[in-house]
Each structure stands twice: as structure tokens, then as C-alpha cells.
Short mmCIF file of C-alpha atoms in Angstrom, two decimals:
data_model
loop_
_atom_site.label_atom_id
_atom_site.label_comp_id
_atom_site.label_asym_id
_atom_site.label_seq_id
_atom_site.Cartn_x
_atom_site.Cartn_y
_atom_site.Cartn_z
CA UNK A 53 0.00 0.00 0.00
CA UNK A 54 1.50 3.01 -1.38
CA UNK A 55 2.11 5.65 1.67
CA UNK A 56 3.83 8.75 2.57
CA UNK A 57 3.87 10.48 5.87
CA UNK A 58 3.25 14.74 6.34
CA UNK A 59 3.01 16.76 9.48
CA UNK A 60 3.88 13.54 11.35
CA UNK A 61 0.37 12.15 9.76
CA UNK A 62 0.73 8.91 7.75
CA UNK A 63 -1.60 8.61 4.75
CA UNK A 64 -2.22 5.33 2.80
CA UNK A 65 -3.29 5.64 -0.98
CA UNK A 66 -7.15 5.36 -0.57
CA UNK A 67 -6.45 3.00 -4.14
CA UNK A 68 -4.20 0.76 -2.18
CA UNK A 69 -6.47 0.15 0.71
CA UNK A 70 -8.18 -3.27 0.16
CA UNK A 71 -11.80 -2.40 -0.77
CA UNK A 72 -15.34 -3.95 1.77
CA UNK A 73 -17.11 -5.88 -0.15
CA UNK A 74 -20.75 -6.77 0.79
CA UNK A 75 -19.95 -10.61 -0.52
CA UNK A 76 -16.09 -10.25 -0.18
CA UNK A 77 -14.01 -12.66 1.86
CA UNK A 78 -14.08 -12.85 5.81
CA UNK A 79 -10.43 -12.03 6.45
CA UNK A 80 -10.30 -9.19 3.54
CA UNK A 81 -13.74 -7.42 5.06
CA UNK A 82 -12.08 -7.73 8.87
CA UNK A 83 -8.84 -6.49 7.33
CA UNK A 84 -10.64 -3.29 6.23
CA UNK A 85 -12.69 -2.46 9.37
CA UNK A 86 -9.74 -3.13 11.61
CA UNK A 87 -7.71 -0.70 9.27
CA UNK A 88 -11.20 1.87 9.12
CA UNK A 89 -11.04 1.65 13.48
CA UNK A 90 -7.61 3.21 14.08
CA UNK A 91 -7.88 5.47 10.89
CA UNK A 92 -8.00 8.80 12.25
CA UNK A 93 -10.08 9.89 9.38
CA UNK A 94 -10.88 7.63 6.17
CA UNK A 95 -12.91 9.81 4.07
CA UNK A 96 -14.75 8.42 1.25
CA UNK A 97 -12.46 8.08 -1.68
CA UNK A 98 -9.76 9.90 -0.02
CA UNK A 99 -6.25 8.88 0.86
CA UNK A 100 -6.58 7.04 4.81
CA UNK A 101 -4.90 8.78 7.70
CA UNK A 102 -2.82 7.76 10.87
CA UNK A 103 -1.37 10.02 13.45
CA UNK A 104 1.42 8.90 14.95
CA UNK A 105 0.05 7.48 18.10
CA UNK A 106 -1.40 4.40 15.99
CA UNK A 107 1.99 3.36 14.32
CA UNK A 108 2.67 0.91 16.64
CA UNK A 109 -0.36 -0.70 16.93
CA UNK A 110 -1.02 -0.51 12.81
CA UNK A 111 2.59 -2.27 12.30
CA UNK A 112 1.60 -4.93 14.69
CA UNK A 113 -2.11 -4.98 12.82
CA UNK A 114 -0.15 -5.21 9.25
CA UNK A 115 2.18 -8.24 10.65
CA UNK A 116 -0.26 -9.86 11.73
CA UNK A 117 -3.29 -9.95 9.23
CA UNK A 118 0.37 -10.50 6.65
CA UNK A 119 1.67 -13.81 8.59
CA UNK A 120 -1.93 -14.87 8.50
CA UNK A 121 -1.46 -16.01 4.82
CA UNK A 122 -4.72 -15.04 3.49
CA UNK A 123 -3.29 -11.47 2.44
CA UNK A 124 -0.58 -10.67 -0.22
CA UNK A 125 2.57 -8.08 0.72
CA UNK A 126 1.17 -5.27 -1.76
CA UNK A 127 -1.97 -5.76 0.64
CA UNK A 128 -0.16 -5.68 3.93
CA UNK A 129 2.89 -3.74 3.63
CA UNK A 130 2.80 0.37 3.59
CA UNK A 131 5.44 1.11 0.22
CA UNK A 132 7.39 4.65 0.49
CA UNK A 133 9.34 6.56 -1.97
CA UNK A 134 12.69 5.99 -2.70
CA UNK A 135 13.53 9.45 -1.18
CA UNK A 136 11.68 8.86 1.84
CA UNK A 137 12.44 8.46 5.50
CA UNK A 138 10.63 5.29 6.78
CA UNK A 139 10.17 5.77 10.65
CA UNK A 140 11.45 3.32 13.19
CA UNK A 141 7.86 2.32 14.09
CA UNK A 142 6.60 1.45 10.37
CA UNK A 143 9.51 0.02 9.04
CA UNK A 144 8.77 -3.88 9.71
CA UNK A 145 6.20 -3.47 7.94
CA UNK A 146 7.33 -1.42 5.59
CA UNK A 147 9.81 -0.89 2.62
CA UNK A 148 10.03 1.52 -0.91
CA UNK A 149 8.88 1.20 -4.09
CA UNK A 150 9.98 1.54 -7.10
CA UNK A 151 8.00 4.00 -9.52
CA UNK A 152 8.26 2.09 -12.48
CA UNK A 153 6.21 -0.31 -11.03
CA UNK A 154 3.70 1.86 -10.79
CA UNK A 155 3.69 3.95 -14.22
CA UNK A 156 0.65 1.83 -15.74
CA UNK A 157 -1.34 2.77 -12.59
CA UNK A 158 -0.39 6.75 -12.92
CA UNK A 159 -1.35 6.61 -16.74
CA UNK A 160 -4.68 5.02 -15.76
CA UNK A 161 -5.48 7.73 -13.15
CA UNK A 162 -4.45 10.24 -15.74
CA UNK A 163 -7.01 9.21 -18.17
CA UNK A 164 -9.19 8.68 -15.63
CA UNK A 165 -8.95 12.38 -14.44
CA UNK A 166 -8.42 13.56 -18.51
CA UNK A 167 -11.75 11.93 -19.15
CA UNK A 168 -13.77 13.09 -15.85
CA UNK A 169 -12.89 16.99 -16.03
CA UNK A 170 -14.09 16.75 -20.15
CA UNK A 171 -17.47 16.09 -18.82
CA UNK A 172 -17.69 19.69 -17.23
#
């Protein structure tokens, strides 16, 4: 899950976030509202947020729901930038990304956005 952290906040791509689904699996749908209940806010279609007092217990939450089996890394591990700073409290569960695995996503999003603002 693609993340960065500002003002000591932590947000997690609201894209990245494994989805509820009404039908979905057990573990996936638990994995989501035990992510929604120490959110600090997770808006509708808006990037999740944690404050730093949740780290600890979100990099516990992300270990275990990841050594469970049932849930892939991309799922279960937050993903910074290259240039970023991963704090000491995130970073067992944590690691960077590489961009270029990600260029196919940011070219979808584009046309996505391209395509919605033509409308108006």
C-alpha cells in the first residue's frame, strides 16, 4: 500500500487500501474495518490517515493480518518513496517502491482524471 507520511500524519493511498465488499471474503472485510477503526479519518475516496500514536499498533495490525497467509505483501505492507524516510515504528512493515512499477497505474489515473474533467 502506497504511503507517505506529512506533518507527522501517515496517509495510505485510498487505491491501495483493500476495498469492503458486501460478498467479499471474511479475512479481507475484517482487514478493512480493523484498518477503518484506528484510521484517524478515512474519508470516502480519499487517501486514509494515521497520526502517529497508531503506528505501533497498525505495524503490529499489518504483521499480523500478513503472517496470516490469506493477504498478499502489496496488501499488507505500507510502500514509500525511494527518497523517503521510513520511521522506526513502520519500518517492519514497511519498505520503498519503485515508480516504475507503478507507471501503468499513474497513466490510468491520468485518463481517468483527462476523461472526468471533459465532462464539465
Amino acid at each position: 500500500m502506497r504511503a507517505h507520511i506529512y506533518n507527522e500524519v501517515l496517509f495510505i493511498r485510498n487505491e491501495d487500501v483493500p476495498p469492503y465488499k458486501k460478498k467479499g471474503s471474511m479475512v479481507r472485510n475484517s482487514y478493512f474495518w480493523a484498518l477503518k477503526s484506528i484510521s484517524d479519518r478515512a474519508p470516502f475516496e480519499k487517501d486514509w490517515e494515521f497520526e502517529q500514536s497508531v503506528w505501533l499498533a497498525l505495524t503490529r495490525m499489518l504483521t499480523s493480518f500478513a503472517e496470516s497467509g490469506y493477504l498478499g505483501l502489496k496488501e499488507t505492507q505500507l510502500e514509500f518513496e525511494p527518497d523517503d524516510d521510513i520511521p522506526a515504528l513502520l519500518k517492519p512493515m514497511a519498505t520503498w517502491y519503485d515508480p516504475a512499477d507503478y507507471e501503468e497505474t499513474k497513466a490510468e489515473e491520468d485518463m481517468h482524471a483527462n476523461r472526468s474533467n471533459s465532462r464539465w
